[in-house]
Coordinates of C-alpha atoms and ligand atoms in Angstrom, one line a residue:
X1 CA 101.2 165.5 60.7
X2 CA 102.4 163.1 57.9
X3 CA 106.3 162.8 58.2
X4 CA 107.7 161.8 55.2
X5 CA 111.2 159.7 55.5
X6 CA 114.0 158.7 53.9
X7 CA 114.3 155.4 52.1
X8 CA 116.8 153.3 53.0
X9 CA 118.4 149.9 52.4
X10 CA 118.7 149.8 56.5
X11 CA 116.6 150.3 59.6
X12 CA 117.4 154.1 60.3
X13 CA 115.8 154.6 64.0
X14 CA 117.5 158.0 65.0
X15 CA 115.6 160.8 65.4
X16 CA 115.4 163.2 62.7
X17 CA 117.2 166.5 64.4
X18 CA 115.8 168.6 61.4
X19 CA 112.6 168.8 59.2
X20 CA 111.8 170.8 56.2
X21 CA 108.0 171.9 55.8
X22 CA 105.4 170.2 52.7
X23 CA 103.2 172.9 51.4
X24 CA 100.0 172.3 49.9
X25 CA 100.3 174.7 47.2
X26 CA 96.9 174.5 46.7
X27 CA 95.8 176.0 49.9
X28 CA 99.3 177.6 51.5
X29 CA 98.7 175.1 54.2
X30 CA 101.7 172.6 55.7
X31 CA 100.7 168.9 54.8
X32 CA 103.4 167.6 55.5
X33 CA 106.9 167.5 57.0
X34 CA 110.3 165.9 55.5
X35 CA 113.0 164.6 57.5
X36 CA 116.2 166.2 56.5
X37 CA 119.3 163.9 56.5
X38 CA 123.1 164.7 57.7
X39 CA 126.1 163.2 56.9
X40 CA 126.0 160.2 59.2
X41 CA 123.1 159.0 57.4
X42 CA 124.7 159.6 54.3
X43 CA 127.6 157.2 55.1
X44 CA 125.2 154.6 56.2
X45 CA 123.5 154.9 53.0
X46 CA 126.8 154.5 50.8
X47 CA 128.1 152.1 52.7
X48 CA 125.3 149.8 52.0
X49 CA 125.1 151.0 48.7
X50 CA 128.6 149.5 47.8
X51 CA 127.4 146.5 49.6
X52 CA 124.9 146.0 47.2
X53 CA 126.1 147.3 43.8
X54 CA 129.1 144.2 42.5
X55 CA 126.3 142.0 43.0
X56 CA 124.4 143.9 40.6
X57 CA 126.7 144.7 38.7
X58 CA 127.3 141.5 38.0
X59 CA 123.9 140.5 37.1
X60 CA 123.7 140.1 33.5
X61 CA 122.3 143.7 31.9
X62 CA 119.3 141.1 30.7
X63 CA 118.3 140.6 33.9
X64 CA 118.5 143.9 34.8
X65 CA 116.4 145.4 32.0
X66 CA 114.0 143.0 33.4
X67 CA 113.6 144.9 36.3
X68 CA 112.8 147.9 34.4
X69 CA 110.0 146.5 32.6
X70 CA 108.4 145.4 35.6
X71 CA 108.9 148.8 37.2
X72 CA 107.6 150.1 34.2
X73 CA 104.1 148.1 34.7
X74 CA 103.8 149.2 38.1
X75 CA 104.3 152.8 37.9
X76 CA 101.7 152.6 35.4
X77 CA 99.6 150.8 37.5
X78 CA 99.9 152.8 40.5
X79 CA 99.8 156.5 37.8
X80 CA 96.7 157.8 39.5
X81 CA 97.9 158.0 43.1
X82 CA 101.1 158.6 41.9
X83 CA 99.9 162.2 39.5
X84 CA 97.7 162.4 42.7
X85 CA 100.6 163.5 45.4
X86 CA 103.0 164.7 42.9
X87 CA 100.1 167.2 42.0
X88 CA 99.1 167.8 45.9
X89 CA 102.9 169.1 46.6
X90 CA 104.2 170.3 43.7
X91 CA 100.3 172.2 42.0
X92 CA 100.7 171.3 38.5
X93 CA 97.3 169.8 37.0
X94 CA 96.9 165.9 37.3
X95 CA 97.3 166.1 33.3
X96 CA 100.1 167.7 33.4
X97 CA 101.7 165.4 36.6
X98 CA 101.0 162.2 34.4
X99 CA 103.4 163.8 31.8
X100 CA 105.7 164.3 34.1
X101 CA 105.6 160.8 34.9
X102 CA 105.2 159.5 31.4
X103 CA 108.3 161.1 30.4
X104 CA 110.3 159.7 33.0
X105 CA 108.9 156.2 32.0
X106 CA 110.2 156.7 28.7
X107 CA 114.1 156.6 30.1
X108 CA 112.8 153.5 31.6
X109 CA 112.0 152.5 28.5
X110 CA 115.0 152.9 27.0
X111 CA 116.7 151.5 29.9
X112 CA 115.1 148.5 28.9
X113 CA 117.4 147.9 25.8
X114 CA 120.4 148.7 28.2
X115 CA 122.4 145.0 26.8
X116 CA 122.0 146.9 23.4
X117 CA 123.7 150.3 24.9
X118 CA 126.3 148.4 26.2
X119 CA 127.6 146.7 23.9
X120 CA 131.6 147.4 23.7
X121 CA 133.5 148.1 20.4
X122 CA 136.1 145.4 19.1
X123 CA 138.6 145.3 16.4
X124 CA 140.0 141.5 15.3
X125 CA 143.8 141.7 14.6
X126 CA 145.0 145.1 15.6
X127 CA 148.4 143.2 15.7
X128 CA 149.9 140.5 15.1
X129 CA 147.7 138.2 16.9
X130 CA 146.1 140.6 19.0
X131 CA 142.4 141.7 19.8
X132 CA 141.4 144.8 21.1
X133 CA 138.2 145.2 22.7
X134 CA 136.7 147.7 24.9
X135 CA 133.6 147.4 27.8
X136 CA 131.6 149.7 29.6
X137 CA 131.4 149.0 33.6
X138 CA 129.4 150.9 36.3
X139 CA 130.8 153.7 37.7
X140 CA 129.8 152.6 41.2
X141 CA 128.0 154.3 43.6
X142 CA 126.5 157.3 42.4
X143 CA 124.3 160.4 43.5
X144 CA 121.3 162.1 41.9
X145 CA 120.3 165.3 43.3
X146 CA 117.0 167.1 41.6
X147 CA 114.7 169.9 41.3
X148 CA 111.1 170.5 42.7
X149 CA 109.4 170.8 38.7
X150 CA 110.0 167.5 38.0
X151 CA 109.8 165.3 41.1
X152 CA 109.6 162.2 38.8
X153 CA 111.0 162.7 35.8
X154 CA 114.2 163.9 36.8
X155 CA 114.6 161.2 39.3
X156 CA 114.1 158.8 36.6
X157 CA 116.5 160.1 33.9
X158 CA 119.1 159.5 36.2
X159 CA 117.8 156.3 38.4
X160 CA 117.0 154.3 35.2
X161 CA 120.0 154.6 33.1
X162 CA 122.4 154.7 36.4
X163 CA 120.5 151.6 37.4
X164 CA 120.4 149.6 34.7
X165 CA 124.2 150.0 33.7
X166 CA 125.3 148.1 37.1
X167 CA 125.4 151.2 39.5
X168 CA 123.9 151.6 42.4
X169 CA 121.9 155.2 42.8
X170 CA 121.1 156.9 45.9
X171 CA 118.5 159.8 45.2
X172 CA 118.6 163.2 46.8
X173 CA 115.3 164.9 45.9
X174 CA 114.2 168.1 46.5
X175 CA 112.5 168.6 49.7
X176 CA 110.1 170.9 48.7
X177 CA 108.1 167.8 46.9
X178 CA 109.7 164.5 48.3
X179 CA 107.0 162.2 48.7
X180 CA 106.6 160.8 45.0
X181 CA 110.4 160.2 44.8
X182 CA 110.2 157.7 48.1
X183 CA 106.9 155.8 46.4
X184 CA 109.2 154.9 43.6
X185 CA 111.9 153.9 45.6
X186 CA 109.2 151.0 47.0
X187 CA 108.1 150.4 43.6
X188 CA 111.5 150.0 42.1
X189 CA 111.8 147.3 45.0
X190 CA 108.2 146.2 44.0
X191 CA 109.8 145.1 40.9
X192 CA 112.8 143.1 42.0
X193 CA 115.8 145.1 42.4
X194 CA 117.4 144.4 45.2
X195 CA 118.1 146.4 48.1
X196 CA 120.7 149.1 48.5
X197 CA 120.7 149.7 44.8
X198 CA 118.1 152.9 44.8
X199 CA 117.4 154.5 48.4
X200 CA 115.9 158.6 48.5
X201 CA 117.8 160.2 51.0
X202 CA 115.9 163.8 51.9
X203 CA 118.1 167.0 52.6
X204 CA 118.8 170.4 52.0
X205 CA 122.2 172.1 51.4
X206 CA 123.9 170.5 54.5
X207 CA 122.9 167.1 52.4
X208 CA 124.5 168.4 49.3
X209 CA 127.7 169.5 50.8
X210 CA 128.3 166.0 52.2
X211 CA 127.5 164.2 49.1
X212 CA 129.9 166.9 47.3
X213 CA 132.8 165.6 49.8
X214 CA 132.3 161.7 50.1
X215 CA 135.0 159.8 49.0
X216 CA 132.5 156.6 48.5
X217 CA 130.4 158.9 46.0
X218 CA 131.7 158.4 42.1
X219 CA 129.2 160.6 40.1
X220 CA 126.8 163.1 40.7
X221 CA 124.0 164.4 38.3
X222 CA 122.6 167.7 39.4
X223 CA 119.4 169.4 38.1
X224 CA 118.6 173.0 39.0
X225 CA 119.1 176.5 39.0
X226 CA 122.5 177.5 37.9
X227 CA 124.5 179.1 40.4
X228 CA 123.7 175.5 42.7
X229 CA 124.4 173.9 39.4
X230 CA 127.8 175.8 39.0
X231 CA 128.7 175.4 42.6
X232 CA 127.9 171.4 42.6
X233 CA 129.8 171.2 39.6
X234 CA 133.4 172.8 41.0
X235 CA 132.9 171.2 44.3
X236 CA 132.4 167.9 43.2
X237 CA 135.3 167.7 40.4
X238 CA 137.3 169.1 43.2
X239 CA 136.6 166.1 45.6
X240 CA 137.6 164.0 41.9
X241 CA 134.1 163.1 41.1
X242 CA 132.4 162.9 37.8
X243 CA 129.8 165.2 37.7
X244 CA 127.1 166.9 35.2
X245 CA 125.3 169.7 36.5
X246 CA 122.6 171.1 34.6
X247 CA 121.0 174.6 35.5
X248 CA 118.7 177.6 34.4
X249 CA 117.1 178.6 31.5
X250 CA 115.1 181.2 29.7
X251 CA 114.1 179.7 26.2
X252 CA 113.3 182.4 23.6
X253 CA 110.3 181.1 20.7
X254 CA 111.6 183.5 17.6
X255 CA 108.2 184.2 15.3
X256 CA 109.0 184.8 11.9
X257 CA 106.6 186.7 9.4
X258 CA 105.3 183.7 7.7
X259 CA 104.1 181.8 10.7
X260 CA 100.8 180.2 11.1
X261 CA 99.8 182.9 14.4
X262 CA 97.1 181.2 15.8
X263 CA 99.4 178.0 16.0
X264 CA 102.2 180.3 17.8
X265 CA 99.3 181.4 19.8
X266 CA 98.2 178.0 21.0
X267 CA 101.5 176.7 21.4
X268 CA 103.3 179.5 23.5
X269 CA 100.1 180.6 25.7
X270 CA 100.9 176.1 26.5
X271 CA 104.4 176.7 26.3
X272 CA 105.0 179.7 28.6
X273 CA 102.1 179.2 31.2
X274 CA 101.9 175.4 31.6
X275 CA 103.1 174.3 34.9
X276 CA 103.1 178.1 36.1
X277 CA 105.9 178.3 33.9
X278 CA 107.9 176.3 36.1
X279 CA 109.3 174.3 33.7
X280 CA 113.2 175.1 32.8
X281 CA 112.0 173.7 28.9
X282 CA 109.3 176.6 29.2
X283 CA 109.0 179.6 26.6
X284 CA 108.8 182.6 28.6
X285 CA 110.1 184.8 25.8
X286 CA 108.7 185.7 22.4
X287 CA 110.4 187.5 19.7
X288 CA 108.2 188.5 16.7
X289 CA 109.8 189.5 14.1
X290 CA 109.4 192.3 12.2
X291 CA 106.6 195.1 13.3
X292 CA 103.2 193.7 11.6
X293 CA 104.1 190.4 13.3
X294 CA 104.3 191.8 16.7
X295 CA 101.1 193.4 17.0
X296 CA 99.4 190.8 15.1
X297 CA 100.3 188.6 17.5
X298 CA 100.0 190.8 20.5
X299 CA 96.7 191.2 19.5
X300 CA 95.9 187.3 19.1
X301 CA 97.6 186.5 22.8
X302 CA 95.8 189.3 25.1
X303 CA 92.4 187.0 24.4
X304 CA 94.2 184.0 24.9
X305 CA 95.8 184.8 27.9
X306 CA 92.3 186.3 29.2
X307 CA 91.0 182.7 28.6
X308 CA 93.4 180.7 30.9
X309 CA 92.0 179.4 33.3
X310 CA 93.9 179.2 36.6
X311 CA 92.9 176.8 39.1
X312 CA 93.9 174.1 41.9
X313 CA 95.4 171.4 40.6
X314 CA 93.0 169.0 40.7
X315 CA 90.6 170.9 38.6
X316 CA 90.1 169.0 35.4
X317 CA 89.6 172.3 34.0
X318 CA 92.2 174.0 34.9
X319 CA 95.2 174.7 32.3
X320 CA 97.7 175.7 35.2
X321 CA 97.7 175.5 39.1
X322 CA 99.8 177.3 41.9
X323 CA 103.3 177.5 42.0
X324 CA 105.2 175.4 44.5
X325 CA 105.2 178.1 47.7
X326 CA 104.3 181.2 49.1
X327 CA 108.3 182.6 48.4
X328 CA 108.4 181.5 44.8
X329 CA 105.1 182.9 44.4
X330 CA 106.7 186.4 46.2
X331 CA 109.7 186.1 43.7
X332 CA 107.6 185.9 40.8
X333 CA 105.5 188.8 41.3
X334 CA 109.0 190.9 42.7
X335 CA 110.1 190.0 39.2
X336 CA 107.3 191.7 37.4
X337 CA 107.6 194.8 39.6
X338 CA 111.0 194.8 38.8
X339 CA 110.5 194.5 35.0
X340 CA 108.0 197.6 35.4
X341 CA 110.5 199.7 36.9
X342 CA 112.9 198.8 34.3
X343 CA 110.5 200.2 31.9
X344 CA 108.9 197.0 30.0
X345 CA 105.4 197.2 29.2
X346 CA 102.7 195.0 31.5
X347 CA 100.3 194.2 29.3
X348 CA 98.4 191.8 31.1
X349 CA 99.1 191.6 35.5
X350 CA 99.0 187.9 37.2
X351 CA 100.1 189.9 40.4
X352 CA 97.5 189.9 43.5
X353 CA 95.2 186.9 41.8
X354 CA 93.0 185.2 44.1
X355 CA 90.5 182.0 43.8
X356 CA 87.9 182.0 45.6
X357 CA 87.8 179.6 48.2
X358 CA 91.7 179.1 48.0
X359 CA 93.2 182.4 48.9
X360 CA 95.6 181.5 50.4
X361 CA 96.8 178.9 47.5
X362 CA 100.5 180.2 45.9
X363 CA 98.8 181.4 42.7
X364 CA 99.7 183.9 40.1
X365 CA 98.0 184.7 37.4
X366 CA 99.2 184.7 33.6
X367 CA 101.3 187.5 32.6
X368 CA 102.4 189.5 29.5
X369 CA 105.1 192.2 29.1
X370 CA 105.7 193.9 25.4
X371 CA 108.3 196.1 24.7
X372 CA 110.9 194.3 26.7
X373 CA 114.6 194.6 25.9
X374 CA 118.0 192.9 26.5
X375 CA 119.2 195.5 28.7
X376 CA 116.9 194.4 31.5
X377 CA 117.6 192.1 34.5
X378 CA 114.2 190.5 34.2
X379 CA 115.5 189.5 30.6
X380 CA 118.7 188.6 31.9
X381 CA 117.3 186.5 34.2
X382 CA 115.5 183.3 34.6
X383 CA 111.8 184.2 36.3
X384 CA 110.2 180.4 36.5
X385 CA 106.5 182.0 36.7
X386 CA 103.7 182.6 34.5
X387 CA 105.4 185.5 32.9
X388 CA 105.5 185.7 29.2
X389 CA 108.2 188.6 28.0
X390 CA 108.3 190.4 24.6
X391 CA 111.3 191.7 23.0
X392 CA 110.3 192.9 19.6
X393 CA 113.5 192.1 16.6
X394 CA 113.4 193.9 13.4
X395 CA 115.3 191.2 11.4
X396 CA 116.2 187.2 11.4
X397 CA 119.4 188.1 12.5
X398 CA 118.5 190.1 15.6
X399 CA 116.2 187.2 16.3
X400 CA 118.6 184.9 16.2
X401 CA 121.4 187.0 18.4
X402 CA 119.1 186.9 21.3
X403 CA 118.9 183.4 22.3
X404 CA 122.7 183.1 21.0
X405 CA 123.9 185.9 23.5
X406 CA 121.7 185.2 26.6
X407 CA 123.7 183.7 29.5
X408 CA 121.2 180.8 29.1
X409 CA 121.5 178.2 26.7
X410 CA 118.5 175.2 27.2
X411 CA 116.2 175.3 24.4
X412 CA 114.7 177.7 21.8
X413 CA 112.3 177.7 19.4
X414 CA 111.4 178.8 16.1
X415 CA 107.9 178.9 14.3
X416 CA 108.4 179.4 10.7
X417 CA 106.8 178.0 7.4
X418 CA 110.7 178.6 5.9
X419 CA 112.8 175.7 5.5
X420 CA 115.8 177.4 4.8
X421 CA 115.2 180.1 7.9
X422 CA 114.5 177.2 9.6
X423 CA 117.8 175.0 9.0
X424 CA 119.9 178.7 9.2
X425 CA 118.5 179.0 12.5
X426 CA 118.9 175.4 13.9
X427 CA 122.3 175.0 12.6
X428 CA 123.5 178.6 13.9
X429 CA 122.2 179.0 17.3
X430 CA 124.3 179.3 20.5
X431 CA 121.5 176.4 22.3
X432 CA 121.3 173.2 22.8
X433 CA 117.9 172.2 22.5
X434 CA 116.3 173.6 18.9
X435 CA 112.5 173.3 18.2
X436 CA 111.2 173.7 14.8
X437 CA 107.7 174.6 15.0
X438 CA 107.9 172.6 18.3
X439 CA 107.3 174.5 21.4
X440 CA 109.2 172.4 24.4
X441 CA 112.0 171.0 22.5
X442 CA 112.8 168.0 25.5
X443 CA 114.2 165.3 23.2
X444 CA 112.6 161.7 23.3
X445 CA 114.3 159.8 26.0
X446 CA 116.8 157.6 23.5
X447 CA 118.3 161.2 22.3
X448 CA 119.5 163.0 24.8
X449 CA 119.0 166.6 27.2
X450 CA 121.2 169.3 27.7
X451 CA 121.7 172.8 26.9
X452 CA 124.5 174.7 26.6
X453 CA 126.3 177.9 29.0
X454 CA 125.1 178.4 31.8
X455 CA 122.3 175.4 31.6
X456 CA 124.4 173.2 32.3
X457 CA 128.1 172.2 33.5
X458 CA 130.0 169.5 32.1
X459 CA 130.5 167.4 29.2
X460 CA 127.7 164.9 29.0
X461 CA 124.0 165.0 28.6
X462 CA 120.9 163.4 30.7
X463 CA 119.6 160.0 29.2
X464 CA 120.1 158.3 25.8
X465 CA 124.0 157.5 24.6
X466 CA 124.9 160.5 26.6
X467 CA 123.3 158.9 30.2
X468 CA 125.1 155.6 29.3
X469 CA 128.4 157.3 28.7
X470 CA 128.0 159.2 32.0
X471 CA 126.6 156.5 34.2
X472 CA 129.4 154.2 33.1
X473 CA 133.9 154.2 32.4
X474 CA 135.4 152.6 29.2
X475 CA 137.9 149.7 29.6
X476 CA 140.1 148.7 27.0
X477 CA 141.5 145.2 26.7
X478 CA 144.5 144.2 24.0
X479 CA 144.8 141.0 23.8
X480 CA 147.1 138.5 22.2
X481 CA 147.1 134.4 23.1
X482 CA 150.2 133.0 21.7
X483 CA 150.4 129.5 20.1
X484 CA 153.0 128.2 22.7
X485 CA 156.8 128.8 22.7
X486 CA 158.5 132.1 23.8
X487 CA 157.2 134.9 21.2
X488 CA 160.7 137.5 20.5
X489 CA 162.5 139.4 22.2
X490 CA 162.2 141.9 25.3
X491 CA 160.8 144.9 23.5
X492 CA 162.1 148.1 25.1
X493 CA 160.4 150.7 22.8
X494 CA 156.6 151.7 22.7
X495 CA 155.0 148.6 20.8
X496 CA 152.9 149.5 17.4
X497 CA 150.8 147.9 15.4
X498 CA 153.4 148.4 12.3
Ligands
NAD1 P1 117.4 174.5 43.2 O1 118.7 174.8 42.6 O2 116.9 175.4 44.3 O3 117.4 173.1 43.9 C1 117.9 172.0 43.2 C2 118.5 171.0 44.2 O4 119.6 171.6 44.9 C3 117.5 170.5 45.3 O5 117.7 169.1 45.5 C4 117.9 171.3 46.5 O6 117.7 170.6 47.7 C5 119.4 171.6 46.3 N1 119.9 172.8 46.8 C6 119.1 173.9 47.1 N2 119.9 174.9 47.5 C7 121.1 174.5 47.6 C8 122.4 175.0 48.0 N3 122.5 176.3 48.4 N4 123.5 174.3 47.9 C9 123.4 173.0 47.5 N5 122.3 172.4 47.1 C10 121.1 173.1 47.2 O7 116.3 174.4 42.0 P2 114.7 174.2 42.1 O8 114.1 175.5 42.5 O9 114.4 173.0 42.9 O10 114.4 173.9 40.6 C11 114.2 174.9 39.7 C12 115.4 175.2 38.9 O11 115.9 174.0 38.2 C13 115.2 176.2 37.8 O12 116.3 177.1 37.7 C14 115.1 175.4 36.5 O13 115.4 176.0 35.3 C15 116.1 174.3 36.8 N6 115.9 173.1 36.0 C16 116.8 172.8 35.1 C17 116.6 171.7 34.3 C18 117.6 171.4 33.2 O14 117.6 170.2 32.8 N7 118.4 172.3 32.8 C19 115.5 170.9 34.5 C20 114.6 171.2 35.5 C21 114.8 172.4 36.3

């Protein structure tokens, strides 16, 4: 069977004690096996990850935005086999693996300009001959630990920013779909950076836990669900690291009167079943508003869902694949049964879907429930499947209240040919990530990503100012260079600039 290992900036001959199982979600079947790390290897892998880092850090940021480009050119050059096995463990469509890939190549884009992003602020003559100036320096050694829905892009809105402002990043992926992670660990090498600055380091809890408590360790990023999120969050301050932690989400799309339906149509039956619906930027609630709207609309998305086509996910075909394994797929459908018993409506079943010649792939097929309210857990909840949930409003204002009052706060969206409802709604939501007549809000690499309660923990965002802020500490430098001669007497209160 194909072992898939860590990737290291050291020969690492011990024996792997423990393994975590590679589905093919396609086909149920184990392809794979990943070894799972402990905290000996962690210390190896910090260790020569300080080794490596003031020598990068020192490079000039130039140099190192260099390295991005060329990593840039290779992952391009290598997109097919890379879509390839990110699609064969994780069963999105190849389409949709490429995105996943492209959008991570757009941090390394923006990484590029990194000398630009860190330029430091400077103020000539605060004082009496003195400068004050300020730099941003590398926080060190740093940790990325990510989710299974995004095995590349994740990875790279941490790597590129951490990497390019003089850090050196050690990537803990999920296991669940590790392979793509390691192949751009060799192809950030590919490109020049030099060894010890990125290395994948496979693990499961045990793996967390240890990187939570290293002293070496100066930031961790976190992406997942949010109780992990929350946890990784208080353990790591705890241990006096800087840490953002982002978690859950269940992103509402509010329909207003006035909307352009068969647009809604196309974008939500996108929004909410692309990917399975394993996306945390996915819109697996809609809120008409107003009574005409919802049935107008409930009556445009029952043939549009009947049209999906659900297949494996290298079917050209196909607009979504399986889900990642046979307990998500299990925790998915327990969802639905739950949201029946709590009274919703199931307008259209995904439950017991079968494709012929891959019955025992992890699929589900799409899902609609009407009549859904705010009182139930599966509303409550985030269900990361191809479940689509209805909660009629009556007004703007009870639209609005929803996404504000869930526990969740990643993105929303509102489809409206209103300005002013529009700008009302953007500008008084309790969310972080607003779409206007955009489906999947996820901000263009030089913004930045984050949502708000329980999406995420912490006080900066991934990628864009927000990345270099984290990924990075301020120094501030007063200055004064006296002409010669002794300059006053001992000064024995505070100093001002008066
Ligand atoms: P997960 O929380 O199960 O796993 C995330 C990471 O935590 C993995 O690397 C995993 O190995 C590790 N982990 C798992 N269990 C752990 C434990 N008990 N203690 C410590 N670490 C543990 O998440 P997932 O299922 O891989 O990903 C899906 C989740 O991620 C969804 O909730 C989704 O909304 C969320 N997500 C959020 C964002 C965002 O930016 N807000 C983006 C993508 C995904």
């Amino acid at each position: 069977m194909r072992e898939i290992s860590h990737k290291l900036a050291f020969v690492h001959d011990a024996m792997p004690v423990r393994y975590g199982d590679v589905f093919d979600p396609n086909n149920g079947v184990v392809q794979a096996r990943v070894a799972l790390g402990d905290a000996a290897l962690l210390d190896r892998a910090v260790e020569a990850a300080h080794k490596a880092q003031p020598a990068w850090a020192a490079t000039n940021p130039q140099r190192r935005a260099r390295v991005m480009f060329r990593f840039k050119d290779l992952v391009e050059q290598n997109m097919d086999e890379l879509a390839h096995l990110l699609s064969s463990e994780h069963g999105k469509v190849i389409a949709d693996a490429k995105g996943d890939i492209q959008r991570g190549l757009e941090v390394v884009e923006f990484a590029g300009g990194i000398p630009h992003a860190l330029k430091g602020e400077f103020t000539q003559g605060a004082g009496p001959g003195i400068d004050v100036f300020s730099m941003r320096q590398p926080v060190g050694v740093g940790v990325g630990i990510t989710p299974f829905n995004f095995p590349a892009m994740i990875p790279l809105w941490m790597s590129a920013v951490a990497i390019a402002t003089g850090n050196a990043f050690i990537l803990k992926p999920s296991e669940r779909d590790p392979s793509v992670p390691v192949r751009l660990g060799e192809l950030f090498l590919e490109a020049g950076l030099p060894e010890g600055i990125f290395q994948v380091i496979h693990g499961d809890k045990e793996m967390v836990d240890a990187i939570l408590d290293h002293p070496g360790i100066a930031a961790v990023s976190f992406v997942g669900s949010s109780d992990i999120a929350h946890y990784v969050y208080n353990r790591g301050v705890a241990a006096g690291k800087r840490v953002q932690a982002m978690g859950g989400a269940k992103n509402h799309g509010i329909v207003m009167p006035d909307a352009d339906l068969d647009q809604v149509v196309n974008d939500l039956t996108g929004a909410a079943f692309g990917s399975a619906g394993e996306r945390c930027m996915a819109l697996p609630v809609v809120v008409p508003v107003g009574e005409k709207t919802a049935v107008a609309l409930r009556e445009k998305l029952i043939p549009a869902i009947a049209a999906l086509r659900v297949g494996v996910s290298t079917d050209a075909e196909a607009h979504y694949g399986p889900v990642v394994t046979a307990q998500h797929k299990a925790k998915v459908e327990q969802w639905i049964q739950t949201a029946v018993d709590e009274g919703a409506e199931l307008v259209v079943d995904g439950r017991g879907f079968s494709l012929q010649g891959h019955e025992k792939g992890f699929f589900v097929g799409p899902t609609l429930f009407d009549h859904v309210t705010p009182d139930m857990s599966s509303y409550k909840e985030e269900i990361f499947g191809p479940v689509l949930q209805m909660v009629r409003a009556e007004s703007f204002e009870e639209a609005l209240a929803l996404p504000s009052k869930h526990q969740y706060g990643n993105g929303v969206a509102i489809f409206t040919r209103n300005g002013h409802a529009a700008r009302e709604f953007a500008a008084r939501v309790d969310v972080g990530m607003v779409g206007i007549n955009v489906p999947i809000p996820v901000p263009v690499a030089y913004h930045t990503f984050g949502g708000w309660k329980r999406s995420a923990f912490g006080d900066t965002n991934q990628h864009g100012m927000e990345g270099v802020k984290f990924w990075t500490k301020v120094k501030t430098v007063t200055q004064r260079w006296p002409d010669g001669g002794a300059s006053g007497d001992s000064a024995f209160v505070i100093p001002t600039m008066g």
